Amino acid sequence: MVQRLTYRKRHSYATKSNQARVVKTPGGRLVYQTSNKRAKGPICPVTGKRIQGEKADDLFFPIYAM
């Protein structure tokens, strides 16, 4: 029989801010592991578009055109 899972925090809807993945613990239990939102990445200050090829880190400093 399949084990039922409940969210560990926040609301019980599968929204963008409440994403989770199923992980098996060392004890054999299945639990939800919440994941963070993905970063959007740096934006060009002149054109306002995303900079191609740059990593989208969680913490980034704007890259200014020299």
XYZ file of C-alpha atoms in Angstrom:
66
model
C 0.000 0.000 0.000
C 1.217 3.510 -0.826
C 2.141 5.764 2.059
C 0.197 9.024 2.199
C 2.157 12.236 2.560
C 1.247 15.573 4.098
C 2.978 18.895 3.632
C 5.198 19.872 6.544
C 4.532 23.590 6.396
C 2.325 26.268 4.856
C -0.829 25.498 2.957
C -1.834 22.157 1.498
C -1.967 23.202 -2.152
C 0.684 22.423 -4.760
C 1.403 26.050 -5.617
C 4.571 27.629 -6.969
C 5.667 28.688 -3.489
C 4.966 25.284 -1.904
C 6.886 22.873 -4.154
C 8.255 19.716 -2.551
C 9.849 16.425 -3.511
C 9.455 12.997 -1.967
C 12.532 11.724 -0.099
C 13.047 8.426 1.682
C 14.552 8.775 5.170
C 17.131 6.358 6.608
C 14.289 4.880 8.657
C 12.417 3.965 5.466
C 9.753 6.662 5.803
C 8.676 8.847 2.889
C 8.551 12.575 3.647
C 8.192 15.799 1.675
C 11.353 17.886 1.357
C 10.536 21.478 0.470
C 12.559 23.150 -2.255
C 13.441 26.794 -2.775
C 12.294 28.878 -5.684
C 14.667 29.163 -8.598
C 16.429 32.479 -9.133
C 15.709 34.464 -12.271
C 19.288 35.547 -12.928
C 20.948 38.853 -13.757
C 19.286 41.505 -15.901
C 20.996 43.947 -18.268
C 20.522 47.471 -16.859
C 20.376 49.006 -20.339
C 17.950 46.725 -22.186
C 16.232 45.171 -19.165
C 16.550 41.664 -20.638
C 18.118 38.577 -19.101
C 21.844 38.111 -19.734
C 22.365 34.920 -21.735
C 24.908 32.424 -20.396
C 25.112 33.892 -16.889
C 24.307 31.600 -13.979
C 21.136 32.376 -12.067
C 22.516 32.298 -8.528
C 20.301 33.021 -5.548
C 22.442 35.980 -4.608
C 23.775 37.937 -7.529
C 25.022 41.431 -8.074
C 23.809 43.300 -11.150
C 26.308 43.285 -13.993
C 26.672 46.788 -15.332
C 27.840 47.546 -18.872
C 31.323 49.004 -18.847
